[in-house]
Coordinates of C-alpha atoms and ligand atoms in Angstrom, one line a residue:
X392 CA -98.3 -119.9 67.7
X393 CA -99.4 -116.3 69.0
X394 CA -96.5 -113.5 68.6
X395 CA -95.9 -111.2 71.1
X396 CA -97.4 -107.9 69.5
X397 CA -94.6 -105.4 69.6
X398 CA -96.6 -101.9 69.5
X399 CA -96.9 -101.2 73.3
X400 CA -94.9 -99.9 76.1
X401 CA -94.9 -100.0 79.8
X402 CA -95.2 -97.7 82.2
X403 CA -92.4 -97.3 85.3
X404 CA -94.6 -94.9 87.5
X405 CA -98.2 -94.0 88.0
X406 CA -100.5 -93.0 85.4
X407 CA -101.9 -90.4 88.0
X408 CA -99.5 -89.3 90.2
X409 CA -96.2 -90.2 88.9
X410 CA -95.3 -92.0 92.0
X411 CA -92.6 -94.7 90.9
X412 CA -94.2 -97.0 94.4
X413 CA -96.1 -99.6 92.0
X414 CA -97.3 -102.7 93.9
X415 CA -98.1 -106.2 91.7
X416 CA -101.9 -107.7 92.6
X417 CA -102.1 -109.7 89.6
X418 CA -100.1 -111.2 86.5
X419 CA -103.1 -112.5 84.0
X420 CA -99.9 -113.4 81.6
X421 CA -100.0 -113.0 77.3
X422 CA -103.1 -112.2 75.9
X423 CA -104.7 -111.4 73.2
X424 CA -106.6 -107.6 72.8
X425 CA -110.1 -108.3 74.4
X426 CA -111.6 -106.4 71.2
X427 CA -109.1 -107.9 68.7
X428 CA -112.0 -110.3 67.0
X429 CA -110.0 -112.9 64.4
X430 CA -111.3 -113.7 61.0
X431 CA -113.1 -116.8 61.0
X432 CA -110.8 -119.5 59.8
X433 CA -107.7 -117.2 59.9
X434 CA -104.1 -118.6 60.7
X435 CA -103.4 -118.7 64.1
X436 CA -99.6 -118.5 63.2
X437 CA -98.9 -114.3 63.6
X438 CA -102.0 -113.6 66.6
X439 CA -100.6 -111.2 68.5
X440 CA -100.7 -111.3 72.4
X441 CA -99.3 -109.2 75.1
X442 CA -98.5 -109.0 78.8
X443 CA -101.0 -108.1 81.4
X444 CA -100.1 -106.9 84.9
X445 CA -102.4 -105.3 87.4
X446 CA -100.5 -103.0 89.9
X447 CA -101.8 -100.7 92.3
X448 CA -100.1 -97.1 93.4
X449 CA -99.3 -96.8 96.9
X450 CA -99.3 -93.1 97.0
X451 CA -102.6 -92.2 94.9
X452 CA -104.6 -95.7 95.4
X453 CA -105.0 -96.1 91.6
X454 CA -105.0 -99.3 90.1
X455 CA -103.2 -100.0 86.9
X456 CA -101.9 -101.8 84.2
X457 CA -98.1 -101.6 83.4
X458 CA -98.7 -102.3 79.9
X459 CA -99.9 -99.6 77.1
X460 CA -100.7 -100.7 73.7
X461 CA -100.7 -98.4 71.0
X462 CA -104.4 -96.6 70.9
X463 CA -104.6 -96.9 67.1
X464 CA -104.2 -101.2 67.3
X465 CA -106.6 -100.8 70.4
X466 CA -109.3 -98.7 68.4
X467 CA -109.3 -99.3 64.8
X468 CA -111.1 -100.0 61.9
X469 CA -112.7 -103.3 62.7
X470 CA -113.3 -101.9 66.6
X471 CA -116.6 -104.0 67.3
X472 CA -118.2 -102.9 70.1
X473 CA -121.8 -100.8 69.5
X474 CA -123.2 -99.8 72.5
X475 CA -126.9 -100.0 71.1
X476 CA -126.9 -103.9 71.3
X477 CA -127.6 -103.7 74.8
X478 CA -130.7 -102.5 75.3
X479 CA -130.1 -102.3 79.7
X480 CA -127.4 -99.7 78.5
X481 CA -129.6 -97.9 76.4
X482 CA -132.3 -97.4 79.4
X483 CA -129.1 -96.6 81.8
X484 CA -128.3 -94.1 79.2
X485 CA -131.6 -92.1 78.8
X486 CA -132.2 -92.5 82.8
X487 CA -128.6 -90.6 82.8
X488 CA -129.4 -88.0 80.7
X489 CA -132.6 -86.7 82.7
X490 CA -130.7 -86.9 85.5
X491 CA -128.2 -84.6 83.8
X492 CA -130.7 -82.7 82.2
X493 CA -133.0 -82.2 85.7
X494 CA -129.7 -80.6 87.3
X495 CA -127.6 -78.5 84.8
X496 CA -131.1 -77.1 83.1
X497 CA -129.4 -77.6 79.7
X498 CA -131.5 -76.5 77.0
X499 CA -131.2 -75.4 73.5
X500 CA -128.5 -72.7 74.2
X501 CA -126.3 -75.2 75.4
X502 CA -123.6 -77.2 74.2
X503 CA -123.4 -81.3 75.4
X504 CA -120.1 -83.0 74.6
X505 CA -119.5 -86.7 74.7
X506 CA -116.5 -88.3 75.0
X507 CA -116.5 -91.8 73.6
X508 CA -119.7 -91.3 72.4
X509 CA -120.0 -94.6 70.5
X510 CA -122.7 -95.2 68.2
X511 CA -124.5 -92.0 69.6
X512 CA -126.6 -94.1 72.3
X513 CA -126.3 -91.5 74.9
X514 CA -126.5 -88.6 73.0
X515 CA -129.5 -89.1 71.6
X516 CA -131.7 -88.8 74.3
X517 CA -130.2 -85.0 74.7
X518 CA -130.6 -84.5 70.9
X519 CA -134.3 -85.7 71.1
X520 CA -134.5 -82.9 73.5
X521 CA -133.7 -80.2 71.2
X522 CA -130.2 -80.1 73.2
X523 CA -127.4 -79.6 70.8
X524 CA -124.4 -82.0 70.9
X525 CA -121.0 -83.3 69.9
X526 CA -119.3 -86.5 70.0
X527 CA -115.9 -87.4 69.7
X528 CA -114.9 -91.0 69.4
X529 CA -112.0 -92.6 67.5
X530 CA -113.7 -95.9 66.1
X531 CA -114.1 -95.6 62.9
X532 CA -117.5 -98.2 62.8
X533 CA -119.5 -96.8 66.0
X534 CA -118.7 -93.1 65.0
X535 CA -119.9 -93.8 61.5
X536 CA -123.1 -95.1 63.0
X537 CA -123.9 -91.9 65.2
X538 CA -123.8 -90.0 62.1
X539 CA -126.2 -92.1 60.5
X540 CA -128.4 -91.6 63.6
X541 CA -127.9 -87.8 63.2
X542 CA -125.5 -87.2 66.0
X543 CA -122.7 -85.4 64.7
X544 CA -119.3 -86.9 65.7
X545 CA -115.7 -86.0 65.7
X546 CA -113.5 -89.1 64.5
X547 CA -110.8 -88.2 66.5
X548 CA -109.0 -88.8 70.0
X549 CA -109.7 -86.5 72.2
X550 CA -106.6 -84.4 73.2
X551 CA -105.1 -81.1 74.7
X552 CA -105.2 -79.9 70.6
X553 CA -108.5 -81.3 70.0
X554 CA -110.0 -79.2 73.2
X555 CA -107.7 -76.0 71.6
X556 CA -109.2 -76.5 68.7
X557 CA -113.3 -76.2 70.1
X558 CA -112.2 -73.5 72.1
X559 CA -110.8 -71.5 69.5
X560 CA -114.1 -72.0 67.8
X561 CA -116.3 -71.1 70.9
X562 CA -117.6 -74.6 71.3
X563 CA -117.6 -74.8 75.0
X564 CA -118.8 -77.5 76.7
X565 CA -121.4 -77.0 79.3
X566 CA -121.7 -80.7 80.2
X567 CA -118.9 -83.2 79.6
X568 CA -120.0 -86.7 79.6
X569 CA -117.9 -89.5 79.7
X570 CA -119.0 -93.4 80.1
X571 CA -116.8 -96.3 79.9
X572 CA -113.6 -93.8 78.7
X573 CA -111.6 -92.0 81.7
X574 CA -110.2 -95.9 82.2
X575 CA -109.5 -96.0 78.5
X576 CA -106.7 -93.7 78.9
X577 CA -103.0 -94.5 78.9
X578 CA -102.1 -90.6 79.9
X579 CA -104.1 -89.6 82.2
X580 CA -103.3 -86.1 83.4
X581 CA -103.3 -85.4 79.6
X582 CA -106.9 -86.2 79.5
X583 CA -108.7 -84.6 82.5
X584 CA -106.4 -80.7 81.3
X585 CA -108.3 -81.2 78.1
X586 CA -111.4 -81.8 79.9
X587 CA -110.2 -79.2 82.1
X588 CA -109.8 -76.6 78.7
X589 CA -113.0 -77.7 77.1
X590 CA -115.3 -77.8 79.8
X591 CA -117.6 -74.0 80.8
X592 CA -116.6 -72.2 84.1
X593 CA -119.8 -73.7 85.5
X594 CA -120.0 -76.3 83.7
X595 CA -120.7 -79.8 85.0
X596 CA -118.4 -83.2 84.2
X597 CA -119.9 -86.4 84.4
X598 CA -118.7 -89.7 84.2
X599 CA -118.8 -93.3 84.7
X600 CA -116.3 -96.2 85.2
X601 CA -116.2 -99.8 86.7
X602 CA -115.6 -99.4 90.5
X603 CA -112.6 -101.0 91.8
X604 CA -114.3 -102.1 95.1
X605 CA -116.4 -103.9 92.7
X606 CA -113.7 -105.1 90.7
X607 CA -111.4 -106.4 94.0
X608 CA -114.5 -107.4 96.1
X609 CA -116.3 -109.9 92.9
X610 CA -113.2 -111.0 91.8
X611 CA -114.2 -109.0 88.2
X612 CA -110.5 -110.5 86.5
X613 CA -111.8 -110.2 83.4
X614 CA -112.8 -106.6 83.4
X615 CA -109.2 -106.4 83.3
X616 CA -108.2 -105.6 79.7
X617 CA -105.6 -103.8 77.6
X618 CA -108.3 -101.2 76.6
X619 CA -108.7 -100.6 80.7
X620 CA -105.6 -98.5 81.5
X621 CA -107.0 -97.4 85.2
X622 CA -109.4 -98.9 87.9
X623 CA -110.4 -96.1 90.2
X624 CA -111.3 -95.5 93.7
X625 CA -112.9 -92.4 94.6
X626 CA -109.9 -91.1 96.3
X627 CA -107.9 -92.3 93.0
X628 CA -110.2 -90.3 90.6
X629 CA -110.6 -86.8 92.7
X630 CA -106.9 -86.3 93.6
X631 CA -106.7 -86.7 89.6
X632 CA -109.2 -84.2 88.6
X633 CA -108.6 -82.1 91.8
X634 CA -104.6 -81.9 90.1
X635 CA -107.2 -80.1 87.1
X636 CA -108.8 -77.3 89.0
X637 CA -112.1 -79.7 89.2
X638 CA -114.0 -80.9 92.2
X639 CA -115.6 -83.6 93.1
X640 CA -119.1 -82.8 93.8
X641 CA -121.2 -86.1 93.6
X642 CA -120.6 -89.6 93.5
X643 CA -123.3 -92.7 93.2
X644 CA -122.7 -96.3 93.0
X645 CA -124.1 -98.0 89.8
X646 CA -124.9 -101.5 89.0
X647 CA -124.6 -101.5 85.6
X648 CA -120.9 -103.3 84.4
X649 CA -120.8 -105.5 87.4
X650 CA -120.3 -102.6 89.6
X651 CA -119.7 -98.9 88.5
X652 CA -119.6 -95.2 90.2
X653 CA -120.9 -92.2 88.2
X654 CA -118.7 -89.3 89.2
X655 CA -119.4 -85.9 89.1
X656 CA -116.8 -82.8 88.4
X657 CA -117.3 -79.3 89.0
X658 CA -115.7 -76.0 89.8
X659 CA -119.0 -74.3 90.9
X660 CA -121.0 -76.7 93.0
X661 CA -120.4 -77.4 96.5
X662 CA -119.9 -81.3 97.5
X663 CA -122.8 -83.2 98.3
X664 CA -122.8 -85.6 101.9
X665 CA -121.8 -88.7 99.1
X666 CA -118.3 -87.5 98.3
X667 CA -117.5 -88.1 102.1
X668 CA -118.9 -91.2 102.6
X669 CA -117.6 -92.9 99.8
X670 CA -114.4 -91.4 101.1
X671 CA -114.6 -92.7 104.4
X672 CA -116.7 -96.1 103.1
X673 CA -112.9 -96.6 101.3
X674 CA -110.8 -96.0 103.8
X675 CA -112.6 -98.9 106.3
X676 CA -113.0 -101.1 103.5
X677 CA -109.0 -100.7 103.6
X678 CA -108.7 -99.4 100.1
X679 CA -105.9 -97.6 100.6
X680 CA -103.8 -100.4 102.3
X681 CA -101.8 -103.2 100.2
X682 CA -103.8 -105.8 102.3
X683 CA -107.3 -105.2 100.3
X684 CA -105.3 -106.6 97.3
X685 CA -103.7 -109.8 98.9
X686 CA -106.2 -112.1 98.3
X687 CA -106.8 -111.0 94.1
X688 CA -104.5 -113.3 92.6
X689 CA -105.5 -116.3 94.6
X690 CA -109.2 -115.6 94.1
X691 CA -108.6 -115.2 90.6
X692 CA -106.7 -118.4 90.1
X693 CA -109.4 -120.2 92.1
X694 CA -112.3 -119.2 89.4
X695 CA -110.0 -120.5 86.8
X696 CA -109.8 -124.1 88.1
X697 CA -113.1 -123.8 89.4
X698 CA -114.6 -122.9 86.2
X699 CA -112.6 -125.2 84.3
X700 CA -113.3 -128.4 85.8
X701 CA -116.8 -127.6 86.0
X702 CA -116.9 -127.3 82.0
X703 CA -114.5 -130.3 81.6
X704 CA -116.7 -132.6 83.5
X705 CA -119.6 -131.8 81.5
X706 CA -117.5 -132.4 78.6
X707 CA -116.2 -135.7 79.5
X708 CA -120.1 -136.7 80.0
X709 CA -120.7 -135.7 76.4
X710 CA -122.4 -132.2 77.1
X711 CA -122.4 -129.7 74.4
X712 CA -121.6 -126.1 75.7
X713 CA -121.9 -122.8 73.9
X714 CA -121.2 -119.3 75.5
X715 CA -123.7 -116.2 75.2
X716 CA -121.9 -112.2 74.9
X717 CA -118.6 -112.3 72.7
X718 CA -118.1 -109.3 75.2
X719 CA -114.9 -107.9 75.7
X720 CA -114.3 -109.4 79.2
X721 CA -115.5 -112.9 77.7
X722 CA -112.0 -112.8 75.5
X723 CA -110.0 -112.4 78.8
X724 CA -111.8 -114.1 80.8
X725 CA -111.4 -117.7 78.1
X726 CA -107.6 -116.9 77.9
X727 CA -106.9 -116.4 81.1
X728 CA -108.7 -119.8 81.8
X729 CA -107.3 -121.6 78.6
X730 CA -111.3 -122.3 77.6
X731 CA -111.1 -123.0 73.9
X732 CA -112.9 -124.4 71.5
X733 CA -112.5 -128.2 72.6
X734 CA -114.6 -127.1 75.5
X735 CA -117.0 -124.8 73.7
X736 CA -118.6 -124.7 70.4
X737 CA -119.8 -121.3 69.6
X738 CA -120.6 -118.1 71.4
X739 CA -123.6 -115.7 69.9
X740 CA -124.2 -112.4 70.0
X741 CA -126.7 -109.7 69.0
X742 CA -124.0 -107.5 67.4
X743 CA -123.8 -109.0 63.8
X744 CA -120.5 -106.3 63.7
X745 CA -119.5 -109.7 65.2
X746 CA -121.1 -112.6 63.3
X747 CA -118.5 -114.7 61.3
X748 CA -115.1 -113.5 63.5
X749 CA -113.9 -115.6 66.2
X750 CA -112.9 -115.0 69.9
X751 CA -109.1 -114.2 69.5
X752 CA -106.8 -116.5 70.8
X753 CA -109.3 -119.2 71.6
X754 CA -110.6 -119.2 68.4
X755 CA -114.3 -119.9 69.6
X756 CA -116.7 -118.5 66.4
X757 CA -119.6 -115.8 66.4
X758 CA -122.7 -116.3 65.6
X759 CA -126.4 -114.7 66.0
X760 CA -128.5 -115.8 68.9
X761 CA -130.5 -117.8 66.9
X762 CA -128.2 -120.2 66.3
X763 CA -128.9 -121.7 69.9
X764 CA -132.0 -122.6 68.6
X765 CA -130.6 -124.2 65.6
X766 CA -127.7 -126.5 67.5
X767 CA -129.0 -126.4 70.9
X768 CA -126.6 -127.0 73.3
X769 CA -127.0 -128.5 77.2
X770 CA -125.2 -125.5 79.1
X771 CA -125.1 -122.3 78.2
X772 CA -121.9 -119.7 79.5
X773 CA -123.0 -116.0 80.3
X774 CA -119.6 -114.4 79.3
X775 CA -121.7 -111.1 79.6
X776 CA -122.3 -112.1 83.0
X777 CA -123.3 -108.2 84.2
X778 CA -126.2 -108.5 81.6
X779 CA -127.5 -111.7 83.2
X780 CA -130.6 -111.1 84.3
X781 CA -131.9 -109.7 81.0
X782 CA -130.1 -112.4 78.6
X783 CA -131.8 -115.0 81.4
X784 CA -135.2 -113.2 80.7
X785 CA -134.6 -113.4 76.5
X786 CA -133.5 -117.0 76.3
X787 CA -136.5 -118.1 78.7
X788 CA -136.9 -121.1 76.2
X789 CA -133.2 -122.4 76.8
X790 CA -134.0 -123.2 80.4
X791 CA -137.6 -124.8 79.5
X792 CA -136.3 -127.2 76.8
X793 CA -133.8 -128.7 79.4
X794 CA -130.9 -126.3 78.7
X795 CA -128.8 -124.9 81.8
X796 CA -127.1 -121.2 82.6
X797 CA -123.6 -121.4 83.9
X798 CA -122.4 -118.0 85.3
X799 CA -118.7 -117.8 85.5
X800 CA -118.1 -114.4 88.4
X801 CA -118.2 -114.0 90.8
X802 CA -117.7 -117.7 91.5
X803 CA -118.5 -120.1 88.6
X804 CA -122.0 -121.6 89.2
X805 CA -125.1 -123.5 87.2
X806 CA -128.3 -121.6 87.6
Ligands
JHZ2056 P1 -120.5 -105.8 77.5 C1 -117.8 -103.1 77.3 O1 -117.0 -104.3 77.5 C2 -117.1 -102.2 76.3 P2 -117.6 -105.7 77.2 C3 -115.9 -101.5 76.8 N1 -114.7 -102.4 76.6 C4 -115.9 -101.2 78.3 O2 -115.1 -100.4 78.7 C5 -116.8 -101.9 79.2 O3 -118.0 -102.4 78.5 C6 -117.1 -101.2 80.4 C7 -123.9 -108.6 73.8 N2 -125.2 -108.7 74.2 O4 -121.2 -104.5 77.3 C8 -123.5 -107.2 73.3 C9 -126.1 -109.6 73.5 O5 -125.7 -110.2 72.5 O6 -120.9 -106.5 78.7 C10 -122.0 -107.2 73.6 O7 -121.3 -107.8 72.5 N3 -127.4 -109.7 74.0 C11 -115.6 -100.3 76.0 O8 -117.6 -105.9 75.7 C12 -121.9 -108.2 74.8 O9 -123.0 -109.0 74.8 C13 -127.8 -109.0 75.1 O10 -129.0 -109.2 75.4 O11 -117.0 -106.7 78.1 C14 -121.9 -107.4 76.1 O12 -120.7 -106.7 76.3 C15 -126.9 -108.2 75.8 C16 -127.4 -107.4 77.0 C17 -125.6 -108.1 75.3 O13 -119.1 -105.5 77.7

């Protein structure tokens, strides 16, 4: 039986604005850390599992979990996820950085700082470019393997003392990048001051999340994870920042992650026409109102049953099913429908970080992609269902010998 880990807390007020006027849209129940691979063949006695519960402020707009779990159990020594092993985010990363390069002019006088910088995918492309850099990243594993690739790389959280600390050594940034980390966050204001402290008077912030229009509107439940603190509008992110002496100057809308927006911060640069239309696109999509939430739950709910009879009649016909992407949002997304291993027989994965572990609390193991070929199975279940296209394109050979591609979001269907 799984045990109710006991290293997190939970929040009474907003992780913004301190408003105490926190609204329920969705209660996924106990589950286990979306990250928190098991062992293969490990007792299932002491797995630890904790509550979920999606809220949204009233006052700020910012969507939330209630629940914090420690950031050390969240990002430890067996943290699996390398950003390298998708080579779409690899592209998205070097398209990102000539973008940033084409309008700060950064060169070799300049200082780049990554937060959450992984295995050094992104800061690479600057590095190539003679552009010196820093990352900071807490994961033991994927800072280690920046190093190796020659990106140096603060082990560390990144905190009010750890911005002191460069600024007392007169490393300021002149570009703050941040992918994938800003939601990542249990204290928020925390963050963005020592962004705030680090960051250049002119310098430029820039940073990327998943959108929570795309998040509401695709029904994205499993993006919803311990590790995701915060799911942010644009209103929700720039009254944050804005609270920080920084303004928002840019916004675009981004289709990698099953929907994302690329934010930028400044205290220089003038607004471009994008912050107000995203501004006013919110407010007449409802954003702001509890009525955009209303339907979350139920939509949610129906994908479970949906997906679950789907893959039960198959079974009960004698189908075999795997699962491809032991991604994050495939953990939640097979505990939140109670998919185990009865159903499914293995997932793969390119990242052999993973090869040999199982999916936590379902207990499904981990192997290479090549296994497919070895027990083929008759339907195939993108877990990593933003990366479809391109895992679609790589298995080509599934589909020829007979094989079938479920996707599970935004409503479960067999391609
Ligand atoms: P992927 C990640 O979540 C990480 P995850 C993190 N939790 C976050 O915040 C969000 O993104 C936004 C594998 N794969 O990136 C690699 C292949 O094997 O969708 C990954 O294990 N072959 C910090 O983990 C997984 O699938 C492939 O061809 O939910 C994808 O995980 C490709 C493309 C991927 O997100």
């Amino acid at each position: 039986m799984p045990v109710l880990g006991s290293d997190f807390t939970v929040v009474d007020a907003c992780r913004s604005c301190g408003s105490a006027h926190l609204e329920q849209v969705l209660d996924l129940g106990r589950l286990p850390l979306s990250d928190g691979l098991v062992p293969g063949g490990s007792s299932r006695e002491d797995e630890p599992v904790y509550p979920l519960t999606l809220v949204w402020c009233k006052d700020c707009s910012l969507v939330q979990i209630l629940e914090t779990v420690e950031p050390t159990t969240l990002y430890g020594s067996e943290y699996p996820y390398y950003s390298s092993f998708s080579p779409a985010l690899v592209e998205h990363a070097r398209l990102n950085v000539e973008g940033i390069i084409g309008r700060t002019g950064v060169g070799e006088g300049s200082l780049v700082v990554e937060l959450a910088s992984n295995d050094g995918y992104l800061l690479q492309w600057f590095a190539k470019e003679g552009i010196p850099v820093l990352g900071i990243d807490p994961a033991p594993g994927p800072a280690a393997a920046a190093e190796d690739r020659g990106i140096p790389t603060l082990c560390e959280f990144f905190t009010v003392q750890l911005a002191q600390r460069l600024v007392s050594e007169d490393r300021l940034a002149d570009v703050v990048v941040g992918n994938n980390v800003l939601a990542h966050v249990p204290d928020q204001n925390a963050f963005v001051e020592a962004i705030s402290m680090l960051l250049a008077p002119e310098g430029l912030v820039v940073m990327e999340f998943p959108y929570v229009r795309d998040l509401v509107d695709k029904c994205e439940f499993d993006t919803i994870y311990h590790e995701h603190h915060c799911y942010f509008s644009v209103h929700a992110v720039q009254a944050l920042f804005r609270r920080h002496g920084l303004e928002l100057v840019k916004v675009e809308h981004l289709s990698i992650h099953g929907g994302s927006i690329r934010v930028y911060f400044s205290r220089t640069d003038a607004p471009d026409d994008s912050v107000a239309r995203f501004l006013a696109d919110e407010i007449s999509a409802g954003v702001l109102g509890s009525g955009y939430y209303e339907r979350f739950a139920n939509d949610a709910t129906e994908i479970r049953s949906g997906l679950r009879e789907l893959l039960q009649g198959f079974k009960s016909d004698g189908k075999r099913i795997a699962a491809y992407g032991a991604a994050a949002k495939g953990a939640i997304l097979l505990n939140f429908c109670q998919i185990d291993d009865s159903l499914i027989d293995y997932v793969v994965d390119r990242n052999h970080h993973k090869h040999g572990w199982e999916m936590p609390g379902v207990r499904i193991p981990i192997h290479p992609p090549d296994h497919l070929r070895d027990e083929t199975p008759d339907y195939l279940l993108i877990l990593a269902w933003n990366f479809k296209d391109e895992i679609v394109e790589q298995q080509s050979w599934f589909p020829a010998s007979g094989g079938r591609f479920i996707v599970p979001i935004p409503v479960p269907e067999v391609l």
